[in-house]
Structure formats: structure tokens, C-alpha cells
Short mmCIF file of N, CA, C and O in Angstrom, two decimals:
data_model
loop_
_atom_site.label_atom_id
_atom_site.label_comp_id
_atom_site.label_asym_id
_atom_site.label_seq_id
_atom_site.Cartn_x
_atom_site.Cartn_y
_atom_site.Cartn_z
N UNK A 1 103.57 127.82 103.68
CA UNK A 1 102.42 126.93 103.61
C UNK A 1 102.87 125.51 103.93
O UNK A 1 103.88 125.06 103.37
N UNK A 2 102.08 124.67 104.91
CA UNK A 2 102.31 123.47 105.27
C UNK A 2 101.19 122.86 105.44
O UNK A 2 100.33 123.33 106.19
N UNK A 3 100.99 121.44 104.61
CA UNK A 3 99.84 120.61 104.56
C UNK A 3 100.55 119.14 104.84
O UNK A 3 101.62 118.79 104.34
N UNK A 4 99.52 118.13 105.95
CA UNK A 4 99.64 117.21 106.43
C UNK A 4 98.70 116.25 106.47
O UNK A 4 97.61 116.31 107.03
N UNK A 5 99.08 115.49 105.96
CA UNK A 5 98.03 114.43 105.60
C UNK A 5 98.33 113.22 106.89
O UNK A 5 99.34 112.84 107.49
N UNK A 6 96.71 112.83 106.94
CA UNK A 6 97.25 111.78 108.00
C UNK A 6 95.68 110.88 107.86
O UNK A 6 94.76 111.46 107.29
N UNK A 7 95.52 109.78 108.28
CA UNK A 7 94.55 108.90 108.29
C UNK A 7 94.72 107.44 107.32
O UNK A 7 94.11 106.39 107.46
N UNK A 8 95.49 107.71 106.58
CA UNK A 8 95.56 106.25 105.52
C UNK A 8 95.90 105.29 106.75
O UNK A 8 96.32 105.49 107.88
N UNK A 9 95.42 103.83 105.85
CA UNK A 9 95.94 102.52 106.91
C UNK A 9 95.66 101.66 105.46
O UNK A 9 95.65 101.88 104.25
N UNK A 10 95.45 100.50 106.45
CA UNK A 10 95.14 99.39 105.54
C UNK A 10 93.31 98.81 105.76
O UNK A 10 92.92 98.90 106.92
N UNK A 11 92.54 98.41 104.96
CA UNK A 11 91.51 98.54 105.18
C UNK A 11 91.35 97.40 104.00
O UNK A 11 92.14 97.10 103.10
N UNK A 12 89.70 96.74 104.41
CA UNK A 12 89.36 95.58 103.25
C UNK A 12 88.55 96.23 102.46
O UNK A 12 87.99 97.29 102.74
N UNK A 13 88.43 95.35 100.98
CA UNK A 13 87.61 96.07 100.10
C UNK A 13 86.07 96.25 100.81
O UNK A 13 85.48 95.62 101.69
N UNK A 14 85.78 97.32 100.08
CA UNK A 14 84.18 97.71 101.10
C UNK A 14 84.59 98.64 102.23
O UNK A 14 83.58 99.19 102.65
N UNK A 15 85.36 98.92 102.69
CA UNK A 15 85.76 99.42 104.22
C UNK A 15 86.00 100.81 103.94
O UNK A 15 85.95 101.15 102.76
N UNK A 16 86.17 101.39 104.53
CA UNK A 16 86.25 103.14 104.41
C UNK A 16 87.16 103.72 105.64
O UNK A 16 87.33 103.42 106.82
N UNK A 17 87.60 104.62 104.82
CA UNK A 17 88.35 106.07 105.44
C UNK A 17 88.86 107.22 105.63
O UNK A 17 89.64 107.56 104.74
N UNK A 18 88.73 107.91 106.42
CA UNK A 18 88.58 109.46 106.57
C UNK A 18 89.90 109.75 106.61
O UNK A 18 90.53 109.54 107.64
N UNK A 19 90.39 110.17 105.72
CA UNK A 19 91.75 111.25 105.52
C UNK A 19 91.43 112.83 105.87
O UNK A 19 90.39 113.45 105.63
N UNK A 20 92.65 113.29 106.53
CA UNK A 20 92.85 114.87 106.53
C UNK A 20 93.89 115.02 106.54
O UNK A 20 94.85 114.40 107.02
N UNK A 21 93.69 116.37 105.66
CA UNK A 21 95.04 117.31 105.33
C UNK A 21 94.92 118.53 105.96
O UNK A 21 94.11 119.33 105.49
N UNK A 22 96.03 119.05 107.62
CA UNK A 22 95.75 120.00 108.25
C UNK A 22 97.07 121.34 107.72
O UNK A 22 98.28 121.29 107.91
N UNK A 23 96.36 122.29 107.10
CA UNK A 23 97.42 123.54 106.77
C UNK A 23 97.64 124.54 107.78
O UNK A 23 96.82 124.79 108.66
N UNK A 24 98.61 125.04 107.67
CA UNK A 24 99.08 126.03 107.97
C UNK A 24 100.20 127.24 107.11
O UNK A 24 101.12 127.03 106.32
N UNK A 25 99.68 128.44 107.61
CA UNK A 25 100.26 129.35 106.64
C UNK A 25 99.19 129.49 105.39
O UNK A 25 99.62 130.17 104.45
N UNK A 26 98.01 129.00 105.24
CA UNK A 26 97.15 128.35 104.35
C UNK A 26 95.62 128.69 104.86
O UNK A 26 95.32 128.31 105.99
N UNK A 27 94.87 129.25 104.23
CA UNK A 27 93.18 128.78 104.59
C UNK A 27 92.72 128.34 103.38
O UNK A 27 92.78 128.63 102.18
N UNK A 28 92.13 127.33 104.31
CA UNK A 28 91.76 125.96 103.21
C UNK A 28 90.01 126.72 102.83
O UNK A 28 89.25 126.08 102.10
N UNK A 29 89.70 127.68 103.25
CA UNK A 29 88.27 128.14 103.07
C UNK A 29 88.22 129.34 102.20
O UNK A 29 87.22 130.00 101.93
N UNK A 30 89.44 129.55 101.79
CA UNK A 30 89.32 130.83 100.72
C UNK A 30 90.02 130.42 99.49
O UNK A 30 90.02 131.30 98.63
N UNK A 31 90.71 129.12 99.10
CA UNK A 31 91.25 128.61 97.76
C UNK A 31 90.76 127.45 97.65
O UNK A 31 89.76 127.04 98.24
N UNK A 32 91.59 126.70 96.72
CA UNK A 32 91.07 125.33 95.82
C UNK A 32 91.92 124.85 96.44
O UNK A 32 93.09 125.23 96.46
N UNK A 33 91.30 123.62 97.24
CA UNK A 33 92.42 122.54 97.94
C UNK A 33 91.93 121.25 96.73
O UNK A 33 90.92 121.37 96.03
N UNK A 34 92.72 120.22 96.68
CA UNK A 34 92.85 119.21 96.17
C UNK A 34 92.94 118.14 96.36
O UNK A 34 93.76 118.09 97.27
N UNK A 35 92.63 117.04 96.10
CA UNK A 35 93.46 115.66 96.46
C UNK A 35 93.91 114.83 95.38
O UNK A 35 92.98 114.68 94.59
N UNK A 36 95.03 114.19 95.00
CA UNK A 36 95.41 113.25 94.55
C UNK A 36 95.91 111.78 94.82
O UNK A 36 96.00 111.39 95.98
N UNK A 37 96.10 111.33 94.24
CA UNK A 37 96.69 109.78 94.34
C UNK A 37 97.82 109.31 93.47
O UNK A 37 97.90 109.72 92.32
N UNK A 38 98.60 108.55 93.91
CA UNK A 38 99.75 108.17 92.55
C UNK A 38 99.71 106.29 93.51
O UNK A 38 100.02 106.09 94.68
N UNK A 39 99.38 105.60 92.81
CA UNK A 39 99.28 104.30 93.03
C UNK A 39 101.06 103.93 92.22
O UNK A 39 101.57 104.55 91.28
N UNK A 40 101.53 102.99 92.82
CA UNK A 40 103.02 102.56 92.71
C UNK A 40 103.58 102.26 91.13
O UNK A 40 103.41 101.11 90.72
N UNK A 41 103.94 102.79 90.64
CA UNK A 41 104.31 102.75 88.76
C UNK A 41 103.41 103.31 88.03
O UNK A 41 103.30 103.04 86.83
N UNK A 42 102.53 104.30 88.72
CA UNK A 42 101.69 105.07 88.10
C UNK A 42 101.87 106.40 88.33
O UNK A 42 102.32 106.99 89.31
N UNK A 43 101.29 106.93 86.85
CA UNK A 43 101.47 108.68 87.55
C UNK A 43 100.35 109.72 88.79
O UNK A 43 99.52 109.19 89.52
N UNK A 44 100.52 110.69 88.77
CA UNK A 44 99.66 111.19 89.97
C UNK A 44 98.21 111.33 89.47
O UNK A 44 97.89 111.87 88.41
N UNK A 45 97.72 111.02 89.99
CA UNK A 45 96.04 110.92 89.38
C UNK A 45 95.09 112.34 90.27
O UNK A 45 95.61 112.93 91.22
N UNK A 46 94.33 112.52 90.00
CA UNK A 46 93.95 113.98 90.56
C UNK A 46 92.32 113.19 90.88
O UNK A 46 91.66 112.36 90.25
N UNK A 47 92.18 113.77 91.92
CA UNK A 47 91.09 112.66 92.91
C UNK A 47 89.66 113.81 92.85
O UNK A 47 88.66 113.38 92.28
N UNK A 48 89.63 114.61 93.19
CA UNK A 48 88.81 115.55 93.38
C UNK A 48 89.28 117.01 94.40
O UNK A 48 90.13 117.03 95.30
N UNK A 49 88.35 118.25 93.86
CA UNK A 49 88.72 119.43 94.63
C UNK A 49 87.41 119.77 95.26
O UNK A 49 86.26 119.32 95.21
N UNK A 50 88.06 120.79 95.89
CA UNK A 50 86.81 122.14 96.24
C UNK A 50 87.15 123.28 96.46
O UNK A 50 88.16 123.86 96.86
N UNK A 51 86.26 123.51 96.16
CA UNK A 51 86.39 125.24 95.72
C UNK A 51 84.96 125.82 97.20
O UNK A 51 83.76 125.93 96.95
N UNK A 52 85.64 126.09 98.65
CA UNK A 52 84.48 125.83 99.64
C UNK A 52 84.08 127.52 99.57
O UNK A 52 82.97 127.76 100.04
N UNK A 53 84.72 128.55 99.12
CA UNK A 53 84.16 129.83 99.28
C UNK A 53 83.29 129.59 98.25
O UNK A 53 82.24 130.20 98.45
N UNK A 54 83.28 129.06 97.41
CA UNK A 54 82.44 129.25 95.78
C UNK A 54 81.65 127.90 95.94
O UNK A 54 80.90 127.68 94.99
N UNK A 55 81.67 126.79 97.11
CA UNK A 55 80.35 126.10 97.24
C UNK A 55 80.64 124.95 96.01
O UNK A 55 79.75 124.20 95.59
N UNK A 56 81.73 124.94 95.62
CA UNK A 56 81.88 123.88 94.45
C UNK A 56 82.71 122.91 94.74
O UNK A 56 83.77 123.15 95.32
N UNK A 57 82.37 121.73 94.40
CA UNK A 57 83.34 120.12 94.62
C UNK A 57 82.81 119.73 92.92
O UNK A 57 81.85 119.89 92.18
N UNK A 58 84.35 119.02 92.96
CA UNK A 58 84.30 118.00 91.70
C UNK A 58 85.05 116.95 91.96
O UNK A 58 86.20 117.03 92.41
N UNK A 59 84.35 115.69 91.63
CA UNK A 59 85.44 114.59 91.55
C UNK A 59 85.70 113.73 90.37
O UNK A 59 84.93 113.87 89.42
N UNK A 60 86.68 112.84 90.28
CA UNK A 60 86.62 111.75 89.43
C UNK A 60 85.81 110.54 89.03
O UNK A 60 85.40 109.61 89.72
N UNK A 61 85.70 110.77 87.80
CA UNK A 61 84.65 109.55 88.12
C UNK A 61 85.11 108.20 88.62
O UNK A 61 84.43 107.40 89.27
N UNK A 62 85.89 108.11 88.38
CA UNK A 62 86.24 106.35 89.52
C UNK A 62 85.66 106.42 91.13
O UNK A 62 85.21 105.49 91.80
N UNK A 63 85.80 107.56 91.43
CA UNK A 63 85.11 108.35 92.48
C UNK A 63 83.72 108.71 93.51
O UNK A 63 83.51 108.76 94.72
N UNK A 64 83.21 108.85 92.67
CA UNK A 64 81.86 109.68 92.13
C UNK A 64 81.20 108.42 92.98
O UNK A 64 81.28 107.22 92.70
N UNK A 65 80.44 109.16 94.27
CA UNK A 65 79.34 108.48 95.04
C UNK A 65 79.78 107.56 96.46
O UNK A 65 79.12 107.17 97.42
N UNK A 66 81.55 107.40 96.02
CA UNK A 66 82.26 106.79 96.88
C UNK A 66 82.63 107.45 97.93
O UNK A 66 82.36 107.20 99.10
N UNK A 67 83.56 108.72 97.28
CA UNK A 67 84.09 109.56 98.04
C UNK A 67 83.26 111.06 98.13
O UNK A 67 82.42 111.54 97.36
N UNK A 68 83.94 111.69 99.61
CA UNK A 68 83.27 113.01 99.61
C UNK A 68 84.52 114.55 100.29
O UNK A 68 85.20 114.31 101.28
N UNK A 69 84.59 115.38 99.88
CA UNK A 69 85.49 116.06 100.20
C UNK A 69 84.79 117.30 101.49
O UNK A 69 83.90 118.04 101.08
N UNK A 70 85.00 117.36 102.20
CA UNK A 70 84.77 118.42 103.24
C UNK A 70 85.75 119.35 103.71
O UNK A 70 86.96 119.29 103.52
N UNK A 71 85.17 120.12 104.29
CA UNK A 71 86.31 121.45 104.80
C UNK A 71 85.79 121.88 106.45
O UNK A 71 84.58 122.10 106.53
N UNK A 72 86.38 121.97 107.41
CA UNK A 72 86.12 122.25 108.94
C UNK A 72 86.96 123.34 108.90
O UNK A 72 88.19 123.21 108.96
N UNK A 73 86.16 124.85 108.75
CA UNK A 73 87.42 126.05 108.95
C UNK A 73 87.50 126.37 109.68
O UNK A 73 87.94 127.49 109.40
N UNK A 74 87.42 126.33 110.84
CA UNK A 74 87.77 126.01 112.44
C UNK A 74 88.81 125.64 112.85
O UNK A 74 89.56 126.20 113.65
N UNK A 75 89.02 124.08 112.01
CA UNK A 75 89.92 123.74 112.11
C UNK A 75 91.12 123.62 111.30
O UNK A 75 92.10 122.91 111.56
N UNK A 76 90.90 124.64 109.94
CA UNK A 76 91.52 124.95 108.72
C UNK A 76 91.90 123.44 108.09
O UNK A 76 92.79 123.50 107.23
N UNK A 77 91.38 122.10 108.38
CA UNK A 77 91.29 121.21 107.76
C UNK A 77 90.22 120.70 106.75
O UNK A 77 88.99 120.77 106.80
N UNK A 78 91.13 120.13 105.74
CA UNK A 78 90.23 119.41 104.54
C UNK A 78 89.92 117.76 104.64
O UNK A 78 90.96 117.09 104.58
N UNK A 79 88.99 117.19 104.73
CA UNK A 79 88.78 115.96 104.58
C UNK A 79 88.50 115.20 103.44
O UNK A 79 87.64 115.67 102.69
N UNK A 80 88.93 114.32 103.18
CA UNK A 80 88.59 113.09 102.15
C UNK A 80 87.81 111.66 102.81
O UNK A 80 88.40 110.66 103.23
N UNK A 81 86.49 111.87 102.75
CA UNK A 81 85.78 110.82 103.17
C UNK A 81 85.56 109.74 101.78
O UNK A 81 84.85 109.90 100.78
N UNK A 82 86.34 108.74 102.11
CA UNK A 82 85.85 107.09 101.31
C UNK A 82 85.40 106.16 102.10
O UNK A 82 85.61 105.86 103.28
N UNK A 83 84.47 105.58 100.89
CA UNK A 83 83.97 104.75 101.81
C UNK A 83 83.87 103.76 99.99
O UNK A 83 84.29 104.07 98.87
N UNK A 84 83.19 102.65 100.44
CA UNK A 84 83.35 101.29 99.69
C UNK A 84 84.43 101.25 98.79
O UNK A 84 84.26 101.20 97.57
N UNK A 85 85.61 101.28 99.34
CA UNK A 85 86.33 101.36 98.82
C UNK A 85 87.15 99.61 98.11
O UNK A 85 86.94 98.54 98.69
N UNK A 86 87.78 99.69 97.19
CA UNK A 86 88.22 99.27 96.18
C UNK A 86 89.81 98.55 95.97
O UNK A 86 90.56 99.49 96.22
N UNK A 87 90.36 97.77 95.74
CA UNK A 87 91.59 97.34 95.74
C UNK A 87 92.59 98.18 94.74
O UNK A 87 93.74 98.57 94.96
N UNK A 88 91.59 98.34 93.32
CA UNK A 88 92.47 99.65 92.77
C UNK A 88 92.35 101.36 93.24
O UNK A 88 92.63 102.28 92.47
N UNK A 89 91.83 101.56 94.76
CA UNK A 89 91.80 102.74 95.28
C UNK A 89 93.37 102.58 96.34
O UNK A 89 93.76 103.39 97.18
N UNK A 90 94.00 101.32 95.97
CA UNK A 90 95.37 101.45 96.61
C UNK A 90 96.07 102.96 96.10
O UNK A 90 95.81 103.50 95.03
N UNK A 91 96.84 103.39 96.94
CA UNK A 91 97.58 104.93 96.47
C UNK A 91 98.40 105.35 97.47
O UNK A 91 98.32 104.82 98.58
N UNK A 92 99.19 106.27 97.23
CA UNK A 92 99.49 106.98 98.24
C UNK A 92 98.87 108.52 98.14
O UNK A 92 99.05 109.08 97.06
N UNK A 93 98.40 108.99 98.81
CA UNK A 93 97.18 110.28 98.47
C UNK A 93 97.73 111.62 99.58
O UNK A 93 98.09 111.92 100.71
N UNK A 94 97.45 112.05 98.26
CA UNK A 94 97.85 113.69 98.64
C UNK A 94 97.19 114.96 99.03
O UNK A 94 96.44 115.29 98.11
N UNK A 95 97.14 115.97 100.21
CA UNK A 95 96.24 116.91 99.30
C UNK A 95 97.60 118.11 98.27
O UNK A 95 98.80 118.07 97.99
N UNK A 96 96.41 119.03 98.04
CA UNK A 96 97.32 120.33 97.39
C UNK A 96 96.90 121.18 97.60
O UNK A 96 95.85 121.29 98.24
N UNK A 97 97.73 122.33 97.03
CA UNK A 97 96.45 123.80 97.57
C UNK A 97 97.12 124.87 96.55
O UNK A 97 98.27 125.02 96.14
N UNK A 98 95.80 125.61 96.27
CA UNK A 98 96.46 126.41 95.20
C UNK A 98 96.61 127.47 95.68
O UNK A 98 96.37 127.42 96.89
N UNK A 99 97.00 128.83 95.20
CA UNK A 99 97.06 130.13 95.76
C UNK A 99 95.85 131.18 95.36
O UNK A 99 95.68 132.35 95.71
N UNK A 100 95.02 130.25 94.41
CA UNK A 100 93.79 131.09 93.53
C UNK A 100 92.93 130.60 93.69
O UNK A 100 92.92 129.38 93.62
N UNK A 101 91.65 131.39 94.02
CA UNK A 101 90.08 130.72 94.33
C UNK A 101 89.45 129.80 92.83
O UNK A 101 88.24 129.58 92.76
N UNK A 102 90.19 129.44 91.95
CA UNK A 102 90.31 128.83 91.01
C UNK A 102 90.56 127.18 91.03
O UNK A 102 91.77 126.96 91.12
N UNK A 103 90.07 126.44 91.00
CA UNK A 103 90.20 125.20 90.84
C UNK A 103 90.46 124.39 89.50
O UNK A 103 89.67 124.48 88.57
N UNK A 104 91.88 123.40 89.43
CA UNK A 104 91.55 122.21 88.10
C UNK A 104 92.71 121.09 88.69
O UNK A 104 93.58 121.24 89.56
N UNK A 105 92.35 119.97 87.89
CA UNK A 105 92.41 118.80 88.18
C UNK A 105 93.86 118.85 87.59
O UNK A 105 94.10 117.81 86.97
N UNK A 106 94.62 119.52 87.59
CA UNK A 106 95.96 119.40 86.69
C UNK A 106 97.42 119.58 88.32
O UNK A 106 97.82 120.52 89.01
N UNK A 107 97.65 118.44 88.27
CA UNK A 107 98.91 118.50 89.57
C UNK A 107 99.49 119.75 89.73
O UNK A 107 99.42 120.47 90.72
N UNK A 108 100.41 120.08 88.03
CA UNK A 108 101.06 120.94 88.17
C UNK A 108 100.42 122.48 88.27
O UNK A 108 101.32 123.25 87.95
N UNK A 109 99.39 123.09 88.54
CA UNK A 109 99.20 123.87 89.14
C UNK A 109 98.86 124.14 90.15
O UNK A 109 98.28 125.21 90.34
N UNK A 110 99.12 123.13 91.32
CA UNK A 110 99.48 123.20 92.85
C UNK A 110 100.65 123.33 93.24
O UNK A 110 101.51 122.45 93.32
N UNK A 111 100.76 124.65 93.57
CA UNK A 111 102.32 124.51 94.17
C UNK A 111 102.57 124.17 95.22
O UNK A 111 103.74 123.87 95.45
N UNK A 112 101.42 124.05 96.42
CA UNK A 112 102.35 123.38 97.86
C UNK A 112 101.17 121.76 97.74
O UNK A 112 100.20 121.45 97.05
N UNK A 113 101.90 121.16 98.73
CA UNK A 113 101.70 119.32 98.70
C UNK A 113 102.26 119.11 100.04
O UNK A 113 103.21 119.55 100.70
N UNK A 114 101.00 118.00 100.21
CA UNK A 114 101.34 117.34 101.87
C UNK A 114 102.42 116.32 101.09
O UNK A 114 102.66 116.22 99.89
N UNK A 115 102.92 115.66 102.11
CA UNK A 115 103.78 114.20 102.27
C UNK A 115 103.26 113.46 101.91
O UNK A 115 103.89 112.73 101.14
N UNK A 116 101.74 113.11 102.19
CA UNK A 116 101.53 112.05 101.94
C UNK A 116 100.94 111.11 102.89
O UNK A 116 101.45 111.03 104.01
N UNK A 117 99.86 110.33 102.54
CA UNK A 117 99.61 109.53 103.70
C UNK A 117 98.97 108.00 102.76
O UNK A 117 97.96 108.21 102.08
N UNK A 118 99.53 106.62 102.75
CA UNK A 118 99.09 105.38 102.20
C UNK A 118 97.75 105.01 102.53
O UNK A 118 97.35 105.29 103.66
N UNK A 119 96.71 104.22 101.42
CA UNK A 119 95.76 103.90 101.67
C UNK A 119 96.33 102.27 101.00
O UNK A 119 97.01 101.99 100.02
N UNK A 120 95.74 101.50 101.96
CA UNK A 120 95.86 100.27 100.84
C UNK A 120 94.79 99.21 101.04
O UNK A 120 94.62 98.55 102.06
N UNK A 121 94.22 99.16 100.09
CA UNK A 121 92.83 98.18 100.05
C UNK A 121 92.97 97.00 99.63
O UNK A 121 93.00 96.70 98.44
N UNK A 122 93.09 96.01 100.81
CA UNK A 122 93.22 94.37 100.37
C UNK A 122 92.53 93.12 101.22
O UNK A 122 92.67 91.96 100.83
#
């Protein structure tokens, strides 16, 4: 399993952007993909999932109305759409993916993880 995150930049508060995480070895349309964040001296914060066979998304509330999570299984990619985004939405953001059509907001039950891709809002 291999997940790749790519889209972070630098962006002003208010400004928005579309992250994706492209897998392989992986379908992002039959498990719980994830996203997180770990902002610099902080721990990993768990952003929101989906669960796209079972039609379910959840996010955080710091979150909630800002961001939106999508899935293109076509292209076996997951998206993280933000938008008015925030100076404490600085992070470096992750997705994850689990091996079970089961979804939760807990890091350690994702066993594979992209690299990583920086967002920084200033």
C-alpha cells in the first residue's frame, strides 16, 4: 500500500485548497481513508474520514463547514477540499487508510500513511 499526498502550498487566511492523497495497492472506495494534521510541537490531530462504500464522512469540529472530503474511484484518489481557511489550519497533513470498512478518528489504527504534504496559512 502506497499513499501520496500532494497539493499543500502556502495560501492567505480565507484562501483555500485542494489536497489529494493518490493510493496504490489500496482502494480508497472499499475502506476508511483518513486525514490528519500535526501542526509543529503538536501532536497528530485527526481531521476527518470517510467511510465512501457506507456513504459516511465525519469531521472535526474546527472543521465542520470549512472542509470537505471526496473520493474519485476512477482515479482511486481521496480529496481534502478547504476552503476559508485559518492561520491555526497551519499543519503538515496526512492521509491514512485502514484495512477495515470501519472508520475512527484514532491515528493509531491506520496502519499505512502518506508523507505528507504542508499547508501553511499566513
Amino acid at each position: 500500500v502506497q499513499l501520496v499526498e500532494s497539493g499543500g502550498g502556502s495560501v492567505a487566511p480565507g484562501g483555500s485548497l485542494r489536497l489529494s492523497c493518490v493510493a496504490s495497492g489500496y482502494s480508497v472506495g472499499t475502506k476508511c481513508l483518513g486525514w490528519f494534521r500535526q501542526a509543529a510541537g503538536k501532536e497528530r490531530e485527526w481531521v476527518g474520514w470517510i467511510n465512501y462504500a457506507h456513504g459516511t464522512i465525519l469531521y472535526t469540529d474546527s472543521v465542520k463547514g470549512r472542509f470537505a472530503i471526496d473520493i474519485v474511484s476512477a482515479k482511486n484518489t481521496a480529496y481534502l477540499h478547504m476552503s476559508s481557511l485559518k492561520t491555526e489550519d497551519t499543519a503538515m497533513y496526512y492521509c491514512a487508510a485502514r484495512t477495515v470498512p470501519y472508520c475512527t478518528d484514532a491515528a493509531r489504527e491506520f496502519p499505512y500513511w502518506g508523507q505528507g504534504t504542508q499547508v501553511t496559512v499566513s
